[in-house]
Tab-separated table of C-alpha atoms and ligand atoms in Angstrom:
chain	number	residue	atom	x	y	z
V	564	MET	CA	0.016	0.087	-0.100
V	565	LEU	CA	2.824	2.361	1.109
V	566	TYR	CA	4.486	1.553	-2.625
V	567	HIS	CA	1.281	2.564	-4.382
V	568	LEU	CA	0.977	5.696	-2.087
V	569	PHE	CA	4.438	7.283	-2.143
V	570	TYR	CA	6.691	5.818	-4.974
V	571	PRO	CA	4.394	7.799	-7.615
V	572	LEU	CA	5.444	10.707	-5.646
V	573	HIS	CA	9.077	10.478	-6.413
V	574	GLU	CA	8.789	12.789	-9.308
V	575	LEU	CA	7.762	15.365	-7.004
V	576	PHE	CA	10.560	14.701	-4.409
V	577	GLY	CA	13.147	12.354	-5.327
V	578	GLY	CA	13.515	10.861	-1.846
V	579	PHE	CA	10.112	8.547	-2.863
V	580	ASN	CA	12.227	6.810	-5.096
V	581	VAL	CA	13.370	4.513	-2.051
V	582	PHE	CA	9.636	2.995	-2.097
V	583	ARG	CA	10.773	1.421	-5.375
V	584	TYR	CA	13.237	-1.048	-4.140
V	585	ILE	CA	12.387	-4.373	-2.662
V	586	THR	CA	15.552	-4.271	-0.132
V	587	PHE	CA	14.018	-0.967	1.474
V	588	ARG	CA	10.328	-2.478	1.574
V	589	SER	CA	11.705	-5.879	2.941
V	590	ILE	CA	13.248	-4.309	5.961
V	591	GLY	CA	10.307	-1.822	6.082
V	592	ALA	CA	8.050	-4.960	6.309
V	593	THR	CA	10.475	-7.074	8.898
V	594	ILE	CA	10.714	-3.999	11.303
V	595	THR	CA	6.780	-3.175	10.908
V	596	SER	CA	5.677	-6.840	11.639
V	597	PHE	CA	8.635	-6.786	14.703
V	598	VAL	CA	7.086	-3.603	16.321
V	599	LEU	CA	3.619	-4.916	15.626
V	600	VAL	CA	3.788	-8.134	17.370
V	601	LEU	CA	5.678	-6.593	20.331
V	602	LEU	CA	2.871	-3.847	20.605
V	603	VAL	CA	0.125	-6.225	20.298
V	604	ALA	CA	1.276	-9.440	22.432
V	605	PRO	CA	1.016	-8.217	25.879
V	606	VAL	CA	-2.865	-7.230	25.012
V	607	PHE	CA	-3.353	-10.100	23.117
V	608	ILE	CA	-1.933	-12.607	25.691
V	609	ARG	CA	-4.134	-10.844	28.395
V	610	PHE	CA	-6.742	-11.362	26.156
V	611	LEU	CA	-6.153	-15.144	25.636
V	612	GLN	CA	-6.048	-15.691	29.371
V	613	HIS	CA	-9.246	-13.955	29.950
V	614	LEU	CA	-10.953	-16.208	27.256
V	615	GLN	CA	-9.386	-19.016	29.069
V	616	ILE	CA	-7.580	-20.285	25.549
V	617	GLY	CA	-5.124	-22.278	27.546
V	618	GLN	CA	-2.830	-25.080	26.629
V	619	VAL	CA	-4.016	-28.743	27.584
V	620	ILE	CA	-0.661	-30.843	28.185
V	621	ARG	CA	-0.913	-34.527	27.709
V	622	LYS	CA	-0.414	-36.724	30.440
V	623	ASP	CA	2.027	-39.128	28.517
V	624	GLY	CA	4.559	-36.496	27.945
V	625	PRO	CA	7.507	-35.158	29.934
V	626	GLU	CA	6.883	-34.369	33.543
V	627	THR	CA	8.784	-31.141	32.681
V	628	HIS	CA	5.822	-29.849	30.646
V	629	PHE	CA	2.870	-30.316	33.227
V	630	SER	CA	3.688	-26.791	34.563
V	631	LYS	CA	2.748	-25.370	31.061
V	632	GLN	CA	-0.866	-26.236	31.675
V	633	GLY	CA	-2.903	-23.310	30.700
V	634	VAL	CA	-0.236	-21.207	28.800
V	635	PRO	CA	-2.234	-19.225	26.471
V	636	THR	CA	-2.159	-20.908	22.909
V	637	MET	CA	-3.372	-19.793	19.579
V	638	GLY	CA	-0.647	-16.824	19.734
V	639	GLY	CA	-0.428	-17.767	15.967
V	640	ILE	CA	-3.193	-15.466	15.556
V	641	LEU	CA	-0.737	-12.514	16.049
V	642	ILE	CA	2.033	-13.526	14.080
V	643	LEU	CA	-0.696	-14.254	10.946
V	644	PHE	CA	-2.084	-10.508	11.929
V	645	ALA	CA	1.542	-9.100	11.627
V	646	VAL	CA	2.494	-10.884	8.701
V	647	SER	CA	-0.557	-9.924	6.736
V	648	LEU	CA	-0.795	-6.257	7.835
V	649	SER	CA	2.616	-5.795	7.302
V	650	THR	CA	3.008	-7.372	3.576
V	651	LEU	CA	-0.216	-5.557	2.689
V	652	LEU	CA	1.231	-2.338	3.810
V	653	TRP	CA	4.755	-2.551	2.083
V	654	VAL	CA	4.183	-4.889	-0.863
V	655	ASP	CA	3.420	-4.217	-4.519
V	656	TRP	CA	-0.451	-5.233	-4.665
V	657	THR	CA	-0.253	-6.468	-8.215
V	658	ASN	CA	2.099	-8.817	-7.656
V	659	TYR	CA	0.793	-12.529	-8.252
V	660	TYR	CA	2.903	-14.505	-6.061
V	661	VAL	CA	2.402	-12.592	-2.842
V	662	TRP	CA	-1.391	-13.013	-2.978
V	663	ILE	CA	-0.693	-16.809	-3.393
V	664	VAL	CA	1.739	-17.204	-0.646
V	665	LEU	CA	-0.565	-15.051	1.541
V	666	ALA	CA	-3.710	-17.090	0.912
V	667	VAL	CA	-1.899	-20.305	1.588
V	668	THR	CA	-0.679	-18.780	4.589
V	669	LEU	CA	-3.991	-17.637	5.869
V	670	TRP	CA	-5.828	-21.019	4.608
V	671	TYR	CA	-3.550	-22.870	6.807
V	672	GLY	CA	-3.947	-20.753	9.531
V	673	ALA	CA	-7.682	-21.380	9.205
V	674	VAL	CA	-7.084	-25.106	9.630
V	675	GLY	CA	-5.041	-24.596	12.790
V	676	ALA	CA	-7.272	-22.442	14.325
V	677	PHE	CA	-9.971	-24.743	13.940
V	678	ASP	CA	-8.121	-27.630	15.415
V	679	ASP	CA	-6.593	-25.683	18.328
V	680	TYR	CA	-10.549	-24.206	18.881
V	681	ARG	CA	-11.683	-27.834	19.098
V	682	LYS	CA	-8.784	-28.960	21.516
V	683	ILE	CA	-9.549	-26.086	23.871
V	684	THR	CA	-13.427	-26.502	24.135
V	685	ARG	CA	-13.077	-30.243	24.447
V	686	LYS	CA	-10.286	-29.567	26.962
V	687	ASN	CA	-8.508	-32.300	25.632
V	688	SER	CA	-5.278	-32.668	23.247
V	689	LYS	CA	-7.204	-34.039	20.451
V	690	GLY	CA	-8.541	-31.458	18.073
V	691	LEU	CA	-9.781	-31.691	14.424
V	692	SER	CA	-9.040	-35.549	13.103
V	693	GLY	CA	-5.921	-36.843	11.715
V	694	ARG	CA	-7.778	-37.106	8.122
V	695	GLY	CA	-9.606	-33.958	8.235
V	696	LYS	CA	-6.543	-31.812	8.718
V	697	ILE	CA	-5.006	-33.749	6.118
V	698	PHE	CA	-7.842	-32.984	3.537
V	699	PHE	CA	-7.755	-29.428	3.985
V	700	GLN	CA	-3.936	-29.015	3.809
V	701	ILE	CA	-4.099	-31.164	0.549
V	702	ALA	CA	-6.800	-28.936	-0.433
V	703	GLY	CA	-4.749	-25.637	0.239
V	704	ALA	CA	-1.901	-27.248	-1.462
V	705	ILE	CA	-3.427	-28.147	-4.549
V	706	LEU	CA	-5.148	-24.715	-5.182
V	707	ALA	CA	-1.907	-23.357	-4.486
V	708	GLY	CA	0.091	-25.568	-6.918
V	709	PHE	CA	-2.653	-25.032	-9.625
V	710	PHE	CA	-2.496	-21.155	-9.550
V	711	LEU	CA	1.267	-21.298	-9.601
V	712	TYR	CA	1.782	-24.202	-12.357
V	713	THR	CA	-0.826	-22.413	-14.665
V	714	ASN	CA	0.956	-19.153	-14.454
V	715	PRO	CA	2.922	-18.507	-17.795
V	716	ASP	CA	5.696	-17.186	-16.286
V	717	PHE	CA	6.424	-20.410	-13.650
V	718	ASN	CA	8.192	-23.554	-14.893
V	719	SER	CA	8.065	-27.217	-13.587
V	720	HIS	CA	11.902	-27.730	-13.593
V	721	LEU	CA	13.377	-28.701	-10.327
V	722	SER	CA	16.439	-26.557	-8.993
V	723	ILE	CA	19.113	-29.310	-7.432
V	724	PRO	CA	21.430	-27.428	-4.967
V	725	PHE	CA	25.162	-27.762	-5.581
V	726	PHE	CA	24.361	-29.031	-9.272
V	727	LYS	CA	23.778	-26.369	-11.535
V	728	GLU	CA	23.292	-28.388	-14.800
V	729	VAL	CA	20.712	-30.891	-13.186
V	730	GLY	CA	17.057	-29.586	-13.365
V	731	PRO	CA	14.511	-32.322	-14.499
V	732	ASP	CA	11.271	-31.228	-15.837
V	733	LEU	CA	8.377	-32.731	-13.860
V	734	GLY	CA	5.740	-31.725	-16.107
V	735	ALA	CA	2.285	-32.011	-14.686
V	736	GLY	CA	3.910	-33.946	-11.871
V	737	TYR	CA	4.956	-30.802	-10.253
V	738	LEU	CA	1.448	-30.692	-8.754
V	739	LEU	CA	1.867	-33.332	-6.952
V	740	PHE	CA	5.535	-32.471	-5.696
V	741	ALA	CA	4.170	-28.995	-4.629
V	742	LEU	CA	1.534	-30.808	-2.627
V	743	VAL	CA	4.176	-32.650	-0.968
V	744	VAL	CA	6.499	-29.730	0.036
V	745	VAL	CA	3.658	-27.646	1.222
V	746	VAL	CA	1.915	-30.207	3.567
V	747	GLY	CA	5.167	-31.720	4.548
V	748	ALA	CA	6.636	-28.433	5.652
V	749	SER	CA	3.391	-27.545	7.401
V	750	ASN	CA	3.829	-31.029	9.415
V	751	ALA	CA	7.165	-30.713	10.050
V	752	VAL	CA	7.061	-27.421	11.680
V	753	ASN	CA	4.019	-28.755	13.447
V	754	LEU	CA	6.087	-31.535	15.135
V	755	THR	CA	8.858	-29.380	15.939
V	756	ASP	CA	6.638	-26.973	17.904
V	757	GLY	CA	7.024	-28.780	21.009
V	758	LEU	CA	9.676	-26.791	23.251
V	759	ASP	CA	9.710	-23.028	24.161
V	760	GLY	CA	11.275	-21.391	21.039
V	761	LEU	CA	11.932	-24.566	19.084
V	762	ALA	CA	10.076	-23.798	16.159
V	763	ILE	CA	10.109	-20.072	15.865
V	764	GLY	CA	13.846	-19.981	15.886
V	765	PRO	CA	14.394	-22.005	12.711
V	766	THR	CA	11.547	-19.831	11.294
V	767	VAL	CA	13.488	-16.745	11.360
V	768	ILE	CA	16.488	-18.212	10.213
V	769	THR	CA	14.680	-20.078	7.251
V	770	GLY	CA	12.537	-16.852	6.550
V	771	SER	CA	15.733	-14.528	6.330
V	772	VAL	CA	17.434	-17.495	3.972
V	773	TYR	CA	14.447	-17.263	1.850
V	774	LEU	CA	14.077	-13.708	1.661
V	775	LEU	CA	17.363	-13.371	0.249
V	776	PHE	CA	16.588	-16.263	-2.314
V	777	SER	CA	13.197	-14.503	-3.288
V	778	TYR	CA	15.215	-11.361	-3.876
V	779	LEU	CA	17.816	-13.075	-6.003
V	780	ALA	CA	15.536	-15.104	-7.879
V	781	GLY	CA	13.534	-12.045	-9.042
V	782	HIS	CA	16.586	-10.116	-10.102
V	783	ALA	CA	17.356	-11.229	-13.528
V	784	GLY	CA	20.962	-9.988	-13.242
V	785	LEU	CA	21.826	-11.795	-9.970
V	786	ALA	CA	20.161	-15.037	-10.853
V	787	SER	CA	22.105	-15.328	-13.784
V	788	TYR	CA	25.171	-14.419	-12.458
V	789	LEU	CA	24.608	-17.097	-9.316
V	790	GLN	CA	23.114	-19.576	-11.692
V	791	ILE	CA	19.917	-19.739	-10.176
V	792	PRO	CA	16.368	-20.328	-11.707
V	793	TYR	CA	15.182	-16.485	-12.617
V	794	VAL	CA	11.286	-16.361	-11.409
V	795	PRO	CA	9.997	-12.854	-12.886
V	796	GLY	CA	8.290	-11.216	-9.777
V	797	ALA	CA	9.505	-13.443	-7.164
V	798	GLY	CA	11.601	-10.781	-5.863
V	799	GLU	CA	8.278	-9.186	-4.041
V	800	VAL	CA	8.228	-12.080	-2.066
V	801	ALA	CA	11.305	-11.126	-0.208
V	802	VAL	CA	8.765	-8.601	1.421
V	803	PHE	CA	6.740	-11.186	2.455
V	804	CYS	CA	9.457	-13.200	4.090
V	805	GLY	CA	10.606	-9.879	5.741
V	806	ALA	CA	7.378	-9.558	7.475
V	807	LEU	CA	7.568	-13.528	8.590
V	808	VAL	CA	10.878	-12.990	10.082
V	809	GLY	CA	9.818	-9.855	11.934
V	810	ALA	CA	6.692	-11.323	13.235
V	811	SER	CA	8.640	-14.534	14.407
V	812	LEU	CA	11.456	-12.661	16.325
V	813	GLY	CA	8.285	-10.445	17.891
V	814	PHE	CA	6.901	-13.727	18.648
V	815	LEU	CA	10.268	-15.002	19.912
V	816	TRP	CA	10.181	-12.475	22.454
V	817	PHE	CA	7.141	-14.135	24.295
V	818	ASN	CA	7.822	-17.303	23.574
V	819	THR	CA	11.177	-17.959	25.190
V	820	PHE	CA	11.756	-19.962	27.770
V	821	PRO	CA	9.614	-19.664	30.090
V	822	ALA	CA	7.078	-19.219	27.169
V	823	GLN	CA	4.282	-16.714	27.875
V	824	VAL	CA	2.318	-17.980	24.991
V	825	PHE	CA	2.460	-20.749	22.450
V	826	MET	CA	1.874	-20.488	18.844
V	827	GLY	CA	-0.874	-23.281	18.425
V	828	ASP	CA	-1.575	-24.968	15.412
V	829	VAL	CA	-2.734	-21.692	13.800
V	830	GLY	CA	0.889	-20.783	13.866
V	831	SER	CA	2.669	-23.922	13.282
V	832	LEU	CA	0.659	-24.959	10.158
V	833	SER	CA	0.718	-21.666	8.631
V	834	ILE	CA	4.276	-20.819	9.183
V	835	GLY	CA	5.450	-24.678	7.505
V	836	ALA	CA	2.950	-23.971	4.701
V	837	ALA	CA	4.229	-20.525	4.061
V	838	LEU	CA	7.701	-21.697	4.022
V	839	GLY	CA	7.081	-24.611	1.843
V	840	THR	CA	4.966	-22.121	-0.675
V	841	VAL	CA	8.169	-19.560	-0.849
V	842	ALA	CA	10.255	-22.371	-1.656
V	843	ILE	CA	7.983	-23.464	-4.594
V	844	ILE	CA	7.677	-19.691	-5.895
V	845	THR	CA	11.319	-19.259	-5.815
V	846	LYS	CA	12.139	-22.610	-7.120
V	847	GLN	CA	14.148	-23.716	-4.421
V	848	GLU	CA	12.208	-26.341	-2.993
V	849	ILE	CA	14.901	-28.863	-2.331
V	850	LEU	CA	17.034	-26.377	-0.601
V	851	LEU	CA	14.052	-26.217	2.164
V	852	VAL	CA	15.387	-29.629	2.857
V	853	ILE	CA	18.751	-28.213	3.735
V	854	VAL	CA	18.103	-24.987	5.421
V	855	GLY	CA	15.019	-26.231	7.074
V	856	GLY	CA	16.760	-29.335	8.279
V	857	VAL	CA	15.561	-29.005	12.030
V	858	PHE	CA	12.359	-29.592	10.872
V	859	VAL	CA	13.231	-32.170	8.388
V	860	MET	CA	15.013	-34.186	11.141
V	861	GLU	CA	12.150	-33.918	13.705
V	862	ALA	CA	9.690	-35.096	11.108
V	863	LEU	CA	11.913	-37.990	10.345
V	864	SER	CA	12.375	-38.908	14.031
V	865	VAL	CA	8.600	-39.353	14.310
V	866	ILE	CA	8.310	-41.495	10.919
V	867	VAL	CA	11.169	-43.654	12.301
V	868	GLN	CA	10.049	-44.070	15.933
V	869	VAL	CA	6.369	-44.958	14.599
V	870	THR	CA	7.639	-47.316	11.989
V	871	PHE	CA	10.054	-48.783	14.297
V	872	PHE	CA	7.198	-48.716	17.304
V	873	LYS	CA	4.660	-50.629	15.121
V	874	CYS	CA	7.138	-53.219	13.388
V	875	SER	CA	8.756	-54.288	16.695
V	876	GLY	CA	5.715	-54.592	18.581
V	877	GLY	CA	6.453	-51.379	20.961
V	878	LYS	CA	10.316	-51.162	20.931
V	879	ARG	CA	11.709	-47.536	20.497
V	880	VAL	CA	14.791	-46.047	18.835
V	881	PHE	CA	14.439	-42.774	20.373
V	882	LEU	CA	13.676	-42.519	23.976
V	883	MET	CA	10.418	-40.268	22.967
V	884	ALA	CA	9.715	-38.812	19.625
V	885	PRO	CA	9.766	-35.940	18.220
V	886	PHE	CA	13.338	-35.858	18.432
V	887	HIS	CA	13.384	-32.970	20.906
V	888	HIS	CA	11.589	-35.168	23.608
V	889	HIS	CA	14.530	-37.913	23.520
V	890	PHE	CA	16.893	-35.183	24.797
V	891	GLU	CA	14.694	-33.895	27.220
V	892	LYS	CA	14.181	-37.633	28.586
V	893	LYS	CA	18.098	-37.472	28.862
V	894	GLY	CA	17.748	-34.964	31.376
V	895	TRP	CA	18.952	-31.931	29.054
V	896	ALA	CA	17.336	-28.615	30.275
V	897	GLU	CA	14.971	-27.307	28.003
V	898	PRO	CA	16.489	-24.232	26.753
V	899	LYS	CA	19.698	-26.102	26.057
V	900	VAL	CA	17.674	-28.276	23.863
V	901	VAL	CA	16.343	-25.630	21.779
V	902	VAL	CA	19.482	-23.163	21.686
V	903	ARG	CA	21.485	-26.222	20.379
V	904	PHE	CA	18.509	-27.033	17.943
V	905	TRP	CA	19.182	-23.216	16.722
V	906	ILE	CA	22.559	-23.432	16.281
V	907	VAL	CA	21.941	-26.559	14.057
V	908	SER	CA	19.766	-24.403	12.308
V	909	ILE	CA	22.070	-21.304	11.949
V	910	VAL	CA	24.731	-23.738	10.680
V	911	LEU	CA	22.335	-25.448	8.145
V	912	GLY	CA	21.289	-21.868	7.090
V	913	LEU	CA	25.050	-21.086	6.279
V	914	ALA	CA	25.175	-24.333	4.367
V	915	ALA	CA	21.886	-22.960	2.276
V	916	LEU	CA	23.949	-19.808	1.483
V	917	ALA	CA	26.877	-21.791	0.198
V	918	THR	CA	24.808	-23.372	-2.252
V	919	LEU	CA	24.786	-19.911	-4.146
V	920	LYS	CA	28.474	-20.162	-4.919
V	921	LEU	CA	29.355	-24.036	-4.565
V	922	ARG	CA	27.602	-25.345	-7.661
T	1838	LIG	C1	1.879	-31.577	18.023
T	1838	LIG	N1	2.404	-30.395	20.122
T	1838	LIG	C2	2.950	-30.147	21.278
T	1838	LIG	C3	1.105	-25.580	21.173
T	1838	LIG	C4	1.752	-25.723	20.165
T	1838	LIG	C5	2.592	-38.950	15.920
T	1838	LIG	C6	2.991	-38.229	16.700
T	1838	LIG	C7	4.424	-38.203	17.163
T	1838	LIG	C8	2.376	-36.767	16.604
T	1838	LIG	C9	2.952	-35.711	17.909
T	1838	LIG	C10	2.276	-34.622	17.826
T	1838	LIG	O1	1.126	-34.692	18.019
T	1838	LIG	N2	2.561	-33.516	17.486
T	1838	LIG	C11	1.880	-32.332	16.928
T	1838	LIG	C12	2.718	-31.175	18.996
T	1838	LIG	C13	2.195	-29.293	22.528
T	1838	LIG	O2	2.194	-27.804	21.555
T	1838	LIG	C14	0.717	-27.264	21.499
T	1838	LIG	O3	0.872	-27.717	20.005
T	1838	LIG	C15	1.092	-26.476	19.044
T	1838	LIG	C16	2.073	-27.110	17.872
T	1838	LIG	N3	1.192	-28.041	17.155
T	1838	LIG	O4	1.898	-24.469	19.668
T	1838	LIG	O5	-0.066	-25.295	21.311
T	1838	LIG	C17	3.157	-29.277	23.496
T	1838	LIG	O6	4.162	-28.860	23.138
T	1838	LIG	C18	4.817	-28.071	24.269
T	1838	LIG	N4	5.312	-26.778	23.661
T	1838	LIG	C19	6.049	-25.947	24.748
T	1838	LIG	N5	6.422	-24.560	24.122
T	1838	LIG	C20	6.294	-24.309	22.995
T	1838	LIG	O7	6.527	-23.211	22.633
T	1838	LIG	O8	6.720	-26.330	25.659
T	1838	LIG	C21	4.660	-26.422	22.497
T	1838	LIG	C22	5.118	-24.939	22.368
T	1838	LIG	C23	2.554	-28.196	24.786
T	1838	LIG	C24	3.809	-27.786	25.245
T	1838	LIG	O9	3.831	-29.074	26.413
T	1838	LIG	O10	1.325	-28.825	25.214
T	1838	LIG	C25	2.847	-31.665	22.042
T	1838	LIG	O11	4.306	-32.068	21.961
T	1838	LIG	O12	1.969	-32.041	22.251
T	1838	LIG	N6	2.759	-36.440	19.047
T	1838	LIG	C26	3.798	-36.248	19.785
T	1838	LIG	O13	4.388	-35.355	19.706
T	1838	LIG	C27	3.756	-37.179	21.353
T	1838	LIG	N7	4.745	-38.111	20.879
T	1838	LIG	C28	4.628	-39.403	21.246
T	1838	LIG	O14	3.488	-39.730	21.472
T	1838	LIG	N8	5.449	-40.282	20.696
T	1838	LIG	C29	5.752	-41.611	20.646
T	1838	LIG	C30	5.639	-42.253	19.388
T	1838	LIG	C31	5.663	-43.858	19.454
T	1838	LIG	C32	4.418	-42.028	18.535
T	1838	LIG	C33	6.855	-42.048	21.479
T	1838	LIG	O15	8.076	-41.638	20.853
T	1838	LIG	O16	6.701	-42.948	22.172
T	1838	LIG	C34	4.309	-36.117	22.414
T	1838	LIG	N9	3.557	-35.181	22.676
T	1838	LIG	C35	3.771	-34.800	23.918
T	1838	LIG	N10	4.001	-35.664	25.093
T	1838	LIG	N11	3.063	-33.490	24.467
T	1838	LIG	C36	4.458	-37.204	23.340
T	1838	LIG	C37	4.448	-36.808	24.769
């Protein structure tokens, strides 16, 4: 909105030219959403407490979590509010990709909110049925994949990190691939969100890496120089990523140990879907496995644990899955597990950046 309001005035005053720059608007979006969350969160947390929107804790989990009973949840609403408002303020409204990523994010947010609401009203940790949840997730991902795939500027080639010459064309199979990326990312973030600050830290890092990749993918010269796919219009998605990073940093302020609020499924499902969609738009889908490695590791730990548990008649690979519970059970303090996972995420973020030159 600010772009449309102020950029046309650059002929009267040259200073307004800055609104043309994606870099300036991405920074603007980051700061705006960060400040928005910081300002609104205290009121919002009190409001959640007033409505008694508190977490119901599972009885079969680590004992250290029992004291978290009643911590306000559904803080993801605040993240979605800040991301949407800040994006709409700073982005070029005529950009196709931004509307798609915003729509997918809000769709998954709605699915998560419904799930959270049912858990709270029923006062147990079972929300929307697994099938119901996956149905709405798949529907959202198919719609997103369809709108991206039918865009004439979009191609169905894959970009493989470290191998610039390899770029298989998936054709219509790209739709199925996009579905796996978005639904997979959404559920992986959801599984990771089990300790204070654990999911939102890697979100900041993944969002920042994709902010850079969106900018580069949308810049013909830089994309060609770095030999990454050029996606006309993808640069504007950097503004969305900025808004996501800012809102996540703001949320971390309140979600860090000991958390004053949890994001709920409304936050975790939507953040994962947002990251998956950005990865598709920028044609850096495989890169998400590297930069979002913490999410991938958490999801894999669940797959391994559940498969082994079923096949072995009740034996376990980890003391408890997802992976973060394993370390808690080993006696690591919660902040130690979280900060160590952040460290891994930072290193993976750097590895993702290295793919820009090592190819
Ligand atoms: C939801 N939700 C957290 C909070 C957050 C298949 C199975 C492995 C699925 C998995 C599962 O249900 N995972 C998805 C994880 C919950 O957090 C809420 O949920 C939102 C995210 N969706 O925003 O609203 C709890 O996590 C803790 N938490 C924090 N700080 C935060 O900032 O401490 C969350 C955010 C909160 C709070 O305690 O209540 C969750 O963990 O439930 N299931 C599991 O994760 C369960 N694993 C399991 O059963 N493993 C088995 C195998 C054989 C399946 C095993 O290894 O033996 C564990 N979940 C819990 N306790 N809570 C089991 C133990």
